[in-house]
Amino acid sequence: MYIDDMAKVLEELKEVADEISRLEQRRDQLATVARKQGVPWSQIGTVLGVSKQAAQQRQARLQFGELVGRMRARSDLNESAAMELALEAQRDARSRR
């Protein structure tokens, strides 16, 4: 593909990046739904073309990031305090399994 107009190239590149981001979000949502419905990590990993550990780790990173974000939304917490609360909540969740 050869495009003379650099603005068109950059516009299309942005569209592709936006679509990839949208698809990644949808993938993550569907993986969450699958887990909530009892689908094993090994099956989710197979469908995604990754190991079950990679699928689990991705989901854990997403959940941790969301948790840190919720903690940071509290105006009385700095980043360090929010991270510590998120880690504590993650440890508590693991101990309840």
mmCIF file of C-alpha atoms in Angstrom:
data_model
loop_
_atom_site.group_PDB
_atom_site.id
_atom_site.type_symbol
_atom_site.label_atom_id
_atom_site.label_comp_id
_atom_site.label_asym_id
_atom_site.label_seq_id
_atom_site.Cartn_x
_atom_site.Cartn_y
_atom_site.Cartn_z
ATOM 1 C CA MET A 1 0.000 0.000 0.000
ATOM 2 C CA TYR A 2 1.433 3.351 -1.022
ATOM 3 C CA ILE A 3 -0.245 6.527 0.108
ATOM 4 C CA ASP A 4 1.153 9.914 -0.912
ATOM 5 C CA ASP A 5 -0.674 11.997 1.660
ATOM 6 C CA MET A 6 0.998 11.577 5.076
ATOM 7 C CA ALA A 7 -2.094 12.985 6.840
ATOM 8 C CA LYS A 8 -4.165 10.140 5.375
ATOM 9 C CA VAL A 9 -1.581 7.603 6.492
ATOM 10 C CA LEU A 10 -1.612 8.961 10.032
ATOM 11 C CA GLU A 11 -5.402 9.136 10.094
ATOM 12 C CA GLU A 12 -5.685 5.508 9.031
ATOM 13 C CA LEU A 13 -3.019 4.499 11.538
ATOM 14 C CA LYS A 14 -5.022 6.173 14.320
ATOM 15 C CA GLU A 15 -8.179 4.365 13.184
ATOM 16 C CA VAL A 16 -6.357 1.035 13.301
ATOM 17 C CA ALA A 17 -4.957 1.787 16.787
ATOM 18 C CA ASP A 18 -8.427 2.771 18.029
ATOM 19 C CA GLU A 19 -9.928 -0.436 16.628
ATOM 20 C CA ILE A 20 -7.211 -2.569 18.237
ATOM 21 C CA SER A 21 -7.895 -0.895 21.575
ATOM 22 C CA ARG A 22 -11.636 -1.503 21.206
ATOM 23 C CA LEU A 23 -11.074 -5.165 20.332
ATOM 24 C CA GLU A 24 -8.680 -5.659 23.265
ATOM 25 C CA GLN A 25 -11.263 -4.220 25.651
ATOM 26 C CA ARG A 26 -13.927 -6.525 24.211
ATOM 27 C CA ARG A 27 -11.573 -9.525 24.519
ATOM 28 C CA ASP A 28 -10.979 -8.696 28.178
ATOM 29 C CA GLN A 29 -14.708 -8.291 28.849
ATOM 30 C CA LEU A 30 -15.468 -11.647 27.261
ATOM 31 C CA ALA A 31 -12.684 -13.373 29.200
ATOM 32 C CA THR A 32 -14.182 -11.976 32.407
ATOM 33 C CA VAL A 33 -17.645 -13.233 31.448
ATOM 34 C CA ALA A 34 -16.242 -16.656 30.554
ATOM 35 C CA ARG A 35 -14.508 -16.967 33.941
ATOM 36 C CA LYS A 36 -17.616 -15.866 35.817
ATOM 37 C CA GLN A 37 -19.481 -18.634 33.994
ATOM 38 C CA GLY A 38 -16.913 -21.196 35.096
ATOM 39 C CA VAL A 39 -14.860 -21.616 31.932
ATOM 40 C CA PRO A 40 -11.388 -22.857 32.961
ATOM 41 C CA TRP A 41 -8.324 -20.708 32.322
ATOM 42 C CA SER A 42 -6.844 -23.453 30.167
ATOM 43 C CA GLN A 43 -9.778 -23.204 27.760
ATOM 44 C CA ILE A 44 -9.706 -19.399 27.712
ATOM 45 C CA GLY A 45 -5.958 -19.486 27.059
ATOM 46 C CA THR A 46 -6.399 -21.970 24.218
ATOM 47 C CA VAL A 47 -9.017 -19.794 22.544
ATOM 48 C CA LEU A 48 -6.773 -16.731 22.897
ATOM 49 C CA GLY A 49 -3.700 -18.602 21.683
ATOM 50 C CA VAL A 50 -1.816 -18.201 24.960
ATOM 51 C CA SER A 51 -1.103 -20.372 27.977
ATOM 52 C CA LYS A 52 -3.582 -20.516 30.837
ATOM 53 C CA GLN A 53 -0.994 -18.718 32.966
ATOM 54 C CA ALA A 54 -0.732 -15.866 30.444
ATOM 55 C CA ALA A 55 -4.531 -15.528 30.361
ATOM 56 C CA GLN A 56 -4.689 -15.493 34.169
ATOM 57 C CA GLN A 57 -1.866 -12.983 34.476
ATOM 58 C CA ARG A 58 -3.438 -10.602 31.976
ATOM 59 C CA GLN A 59 -6.746 -10.702 33.837
ATOM 60 C CA ALA A 60 -4.984 -10.195 37.185
ATOM 61 C CA ARG A 61 -3.112 -7.145 35.833
ATOM 62 C CA LEU A 62 -6.357 -5.661 34.530
ATOM 63 C CA GLN A 63 -8.177 -6.232 37.804
ATOM 64 C CA PHE A 64 -5.279 -4.814 39.802
ATOM 65 C CA GLY A 65 -5.135 -1.743 37.566
ATOM 66 C CA GLU A 66 -8.857 -1.179 38.007
ATOM 67 C CA LEU A 67 -8.508 -1.571 41.756
ATOM 68 C CA VAL A 68 -5.644 0.928 41.931
ATOM 69 C CA GLY A 69 -7.732 3.320 39.842
ATOM 70 C CA ARG A 70 -10.650 3.054 42.247
ATOM 71 C CA MET A 71 -8.344 3.591 45.201
ATOM 72 C CA ARG A 72 -6.711 6.609 43.510
ATOM 73 C CA ALA A 73 -10.154 8.114 42.952
ATOM 74 C CA ARG A 74 -10.315 8.638 46.696
ATOM 75 C CA SER A 75 -9.026 12.157 47.138
ATOM 76 C CA ASP A 76 -7.449 11.394 50.502
ATOM 77 C CA LEU A 77 -4.988 8.846 49.041
ATOM 78 C CA ASN A 78 -1.713 9.449 47.262
ATOM 79 C CA GLU A 79 -0.427 6.962 44.670
ATOM 80 C CA SER A 80 1.634 4.985 47.181
ATOM 81 C CA ALA A 81 -1.268 4.619 49.617
ATOM 82 C CA ALA A 82 -3.620 3.623 46.812
ATOM 83 C CA MET A 83 -1.167 0.960 45.633
ATOM 84 C CA GLU A 84 -0.800 -0.430 49.148
ATOM 85 C CA LEU A 85 -4.583 -0.622 49.626
ATOM 86 C CA ALA A 86 -4.948 -2.336 46.263
ATOM 87 C CA LEU A 87 -2.251 -4.879 47.161
ATOM 88 C CA GLU A 88 -3.951 -5.542 50.476
ATOM 89 C CA ALA A 89 -7.308 -6.059 48.765
ATOM 90 C CA GLN A 90 -5.686 -8.415 46.257
ATOM 91 C CA ARG A 91 -4.094 -10.473 49.061
ATOM 92 C CA ASP A 92 -7.437 -10.650 50.869
ATOM 93 C CA ALA A 93 -9.181 -11.838 47.699
ATOM 94 C CA ARG A 94 -6.567 -14.563 47.168
ATOM 95 C CA SER A 95 -6.893 -15.790 50.763
ATOM 96 C CA ARG A 96 -10.675 -16.170 50.336
ATOM 97 C CA ARG A 97 -10.304 -18.521 47.350
#
